[in-house]
PDB file of C-alpha atoms in Angstrom:
ATOM      1  CA  MET C   1      39.054  93.714 183.572  1.00 72.00           C
ATOM      2  CA  PRO C   2      42.653  94.250 184.632  1.00 78.00           C
ATOM      3  CA  SER C   3      45.008  96.570 182.818  1.00 84.00           C
ATOM      4  CA  LEU C   4      48.703  96.159 182.149  1.00 89.00           C
ATOM      5  CA  GLU C   5      51.072  99.074 181.585  1.00 92.00           C
ATOM      6  CA  ILE C   6      54.388  98.097 179.998  1.00 95.00           C
ATOM      7  CA  ILE C   7      57.406 100.368 180.073  1.00 97.00           C
ATOM      8  CA  SER C   8      60.238  99.044 177.906  1.00 98.00           C
ATOM      9  CA  VAL C   9      63.716 100.523 178.345  1.00 98.00           C
ATOM     10  CA  ARG C  10      66.776 100.046 176.126  1.00 97.00           C
ATOM     11  CA  LEU C  11      69.712 101.294 178.189  1.00 97.00           C
ATOM     12  CA  PHE C  12      72.260 103.673 176.724  1.00 97.00           C
ATOM     13  CA  ASP C  13      74.903 101.843 178.785  1.00 95.00           C
ATOM     14  CA  GLY C  14      74.528  98.124 179.494  1.00 89.00           C
ATOM     15  CA  ASN C  15      76.416  98.614 182.759  1.00 91.00           C
ATOM     16  CA  ASP C  16      73.563 100.675 184.271  1.00 93.00           C
ATOM     17  CA  GLU C  17      71.797  97.698 185.883  1.00 93.00           C
ATOM     18  CA  MET C  18      72.105  99.185 189.382  1.00 95.00           C
ATOM     19  CA  LYS C  19      70.611 102.482 188.166  1.00 95.00           C
ATOM     20  CA  VAL C  20      67.642 100.586 186.724  1.00 96.00           C
ATOM     21  CA  ARG C  21      67.063  98.719 189.978  1.00 96.00           C
ATOM     22  CA  ARG C  22      67.368 101.931 192.046  1.00 95.00           C
ATOM     23  CA  LEU C  23      64.937 103.855 189.808  1.00 95.00           C
ATOM     24  CA  PHE C  24      62.460 100.974 189.929  1.00 95.00           C
ATOM     25  CA  ASP C  25      62.679 100.646 193.727  1.00 93.00           C
ATOM     26  CA  LEU C  26      62.402 104.410 194.196  1.00 91.00           C
ATOM     27  CA  ASN C  27      59.261 104.627 192.046  1.00 88.00           C
ATOM     28  CA  VAL C  28      57.594 101.626 193.669  1.00 86.00           C
ATOM     29  CA  ARG C  29      58.220 103.074 197.162  1.00 82.00           C
ATOM     30  CA  ARG C  30      57.108 106.565 196.069  1.00 79.00           C
ATOM     31  CA  ARG C  31      53.688 105.388 194.891  1.00 69.00           C
ATOM     32  CA  THR C  32      50.856 105.669 197.394  1.00 51.00           C
ATOM     33  CA  GLU C  33      47.621 103.690 197.597  1.00 49.00           C
ATOM     34  CA  SER C  34      45.501 106.831 197.180  1.00 45.00           C
ATOM     35  CA  GLU C  35      47.406 107.725 194.019  1.00 56.00           C
ATOM     36  CA  THR C  36      46.492 104.750 191.823  1.00 49.00           C
ATOM     37  CA  GLY C  37      44.975 102.098 194.086  1.00 59.00           C
ATOM     38  CA  PRO C  38      46.453  98.629 194.411  1.00 60.00           C
ATOM     39  CA  ILE C  39      49.090  97.906 191.809  1.00 76.00           C
ATOM     40  CA  ARG C  40      51.597  95.136 191.178  1.00 86.00           C
ATOM     41  CA  ALA C  41      54.955  96.197 189.744  1.00 91.00           C
ATOM     42  CA  VAL C  42      57.415  93.689 188.252  1.00 95.00           C
ATOM     43  CA  LEU C  43      60.839  94.385 186.742  1.00 97.00           C
ATOM     44  CA  TYR C  44      62.123  92.112 183.957  1.00 97.00           C
ATOM     45  CA  LYS C  45      65.523  91.865 182.302  1.00 97.00           C
ATOM     46  CA  ASN C  46      65.787  90.490 178.756  1.00 97.00           C
ATOM     47  CA  ALA C  47      67.355  87.023 178.771  1.00 96.00           C
ATOM     48  CA  SER C  48      69.496  87.642 175.693  1.00 96.00           C
ATOM     49  CA  VAL C  49      69.888  91.436 175.313  1.00 95.00           C
ATOM     50  CA  MET C  50      71.585  92.907 178.380  1.00 92.00           C
ATOM     51  CA  ASN C  51      70.458  96.480 177.589  1.00 95.00           C
ATOM     52  CA  ASP C  52      66.725  95.666 177.447  1.00 97.00           C
ATOM     53  CA  TRP C  53      64.473  95.920 180.493  1.00 98.00           C
ATOM     54  CA  SER C  54      60.704  95.845 180.937  1.00 98.00           C
ATOM     55  CA  ILE C  55      58.520  97.116 183.768  1.00 96.00           C
ATOM     56  CA  HIS C  56      55.008  95.710 184.082  1.00 95.00           C
ATOM     57  CA  LEU C  57      52.436  97.579 186.162  1.00 91.00           C
ATOM     58  CA  VAL C  58      49.248  95.569 186.709  1.00 88.00           C
ATOM     59  CA  GLN C  59      46.025  97.187 187.890  1.00 80.00           C
ATOM     60  CA  PRO C  60      43.493  94.690 189.272  1.00 74.00           C
ATOM     61  CA  ILE C  61      40.009  94.028 187.951  1.00 63.00           C
ATOM     62  CA  GLY C  62      37.752  97.035 188.102  1.00 60.00           C
ATOM     63  CA  ARG C  63      40.551  99.616 187.942  1.00 53.00           C
ATOM     64  CA  VAL C  64      41.018  99.742 184.169  1.00 51.00           C
ATOM     65  CA  LYS C  65      42.463 102.987 182.917  1.00 57.00           C
ATOM     66  CA  GLN C  66      42.784 104.005 179.300  1.00 61.00           C
ATOM     67  CA  ALA C  67      45.346 106.669 180.189  1.00 68.00           C
ATOM     68  CA  ARG C  68      48.801 106.448 181.726  1.00 76.00           C
ATOM     69  CA  SER C  69      48.790 106.100 185.517  1.00 81.00           C
ATOM     70  CA  SER C  70      50.721 108.666 187.512  1.00 82.00           C
ATOM     71  CA  THR C  71      53.133 105.920 188.611  1.00 85.00           C
ATOM     72  CA  ALA C  72      53.858 104.997 184.977  1.00 88.00           C
ATOM     73  CA  ALA C  73      54.180 108.654 183.979  1.00 89.00           C
ATOM     74  CA  ARG C  74      56.885 109.196 186.622  1.00 90.00           C
ATOM     75  CA  MET C  75      58.670 105.979 185.650  1.00 93.00           C
ATOM     76  CA  VAL C  76      58.680 106.901 181.955  1.00 95.00           C
ATOM     77  CA  GLU C  77      60.260 110.280 182.725  1.00 96.00           C
ATOM     78  CA  ASP C  78      62.782 108.835 185.193  1.00 95.00           C
ATOM     79  CA  PHE C  79      63.905 106.027 182.878  1.00 97.00           C
ATOM     80  CA  LYS C  80      64.522 108.466 180.014  1.00 97.00           C
ATOM     81  CA  GLN C  81      67.663 109.402 181.970  1.00 95.00           C
ATOM     82  CA  VAL C  82      69.180 105.971 181.309  1.00 96.00           C
ATOM     83  CA  GLY C  83      67.748 104.823 177.984  1.00 97.00           C
ATOM     84  CA  LEU C  84      65.173 104.859 175.206  1.00 98.00           C
ATOM     85  CA  VAL C  85      61.672 104.321 176.584  1.00 98.00           C
ATOM     86  CA  ASP C  86      58.516 102.848 175.038  1.00 98.00           C
ATOM     87  CA  TYR C  87      55.156 102.788 176.827  1.00 96.00           C
ATOM     88  CA  THR C  88      51.936 100.848 176.122  1.00 94.00           C
ATOM     89  CA  VAL C  89      48.671 100.076 177.945  1.00 91.00           C
ATOM     90  CA  TRP C  90      46.941  96.698 177.595  1.00 89.00           C
ATOM     91  CA  VAL C  91      43.419  95.851 178.775  1.00 84.00           C
ATOM     92  CA  GLY C  92      42.621  92.272 179.803  1.00 82.00           C
ATOM     93  CA  LEU C  93      39.686  90.590 178.089  1.00 81.00           C
ATOM     94  CA  THR C  94      37.615  87.580 179.016  1.00 72.00           C
ATOM     95  CA  THR C  95      37.362  84.822 176.424  1.00 72.00           C
ATOM     96  CA  GLY C  96      33.979  83.474 177.484  1.00 68.00           C
ATOM     97  CA  THR C  97      35.306  79.949 178.046  1.00 62.00           C
TER      98      THR C  97
END
């Protein structure tokens, strides 16, 4: 089953879009394969609230983790510099259909 880590950030300053993009790019480049295995990282911006951003880190099937990955842990700490941060882990389930 895949897992999904979601890091939600509400920026202190709505004009910090470039900081968000730089922090995201830095953390994605900094991650190594041996650290957490294959991972897909996607950055989202809220369509109606300019201060709200979301980072989704997807671990493929067979790499489910109940705890925060080291990549997510670094991102959470880094993004606290620019806003309020919330973190959750989701585990994919099969429906049997």
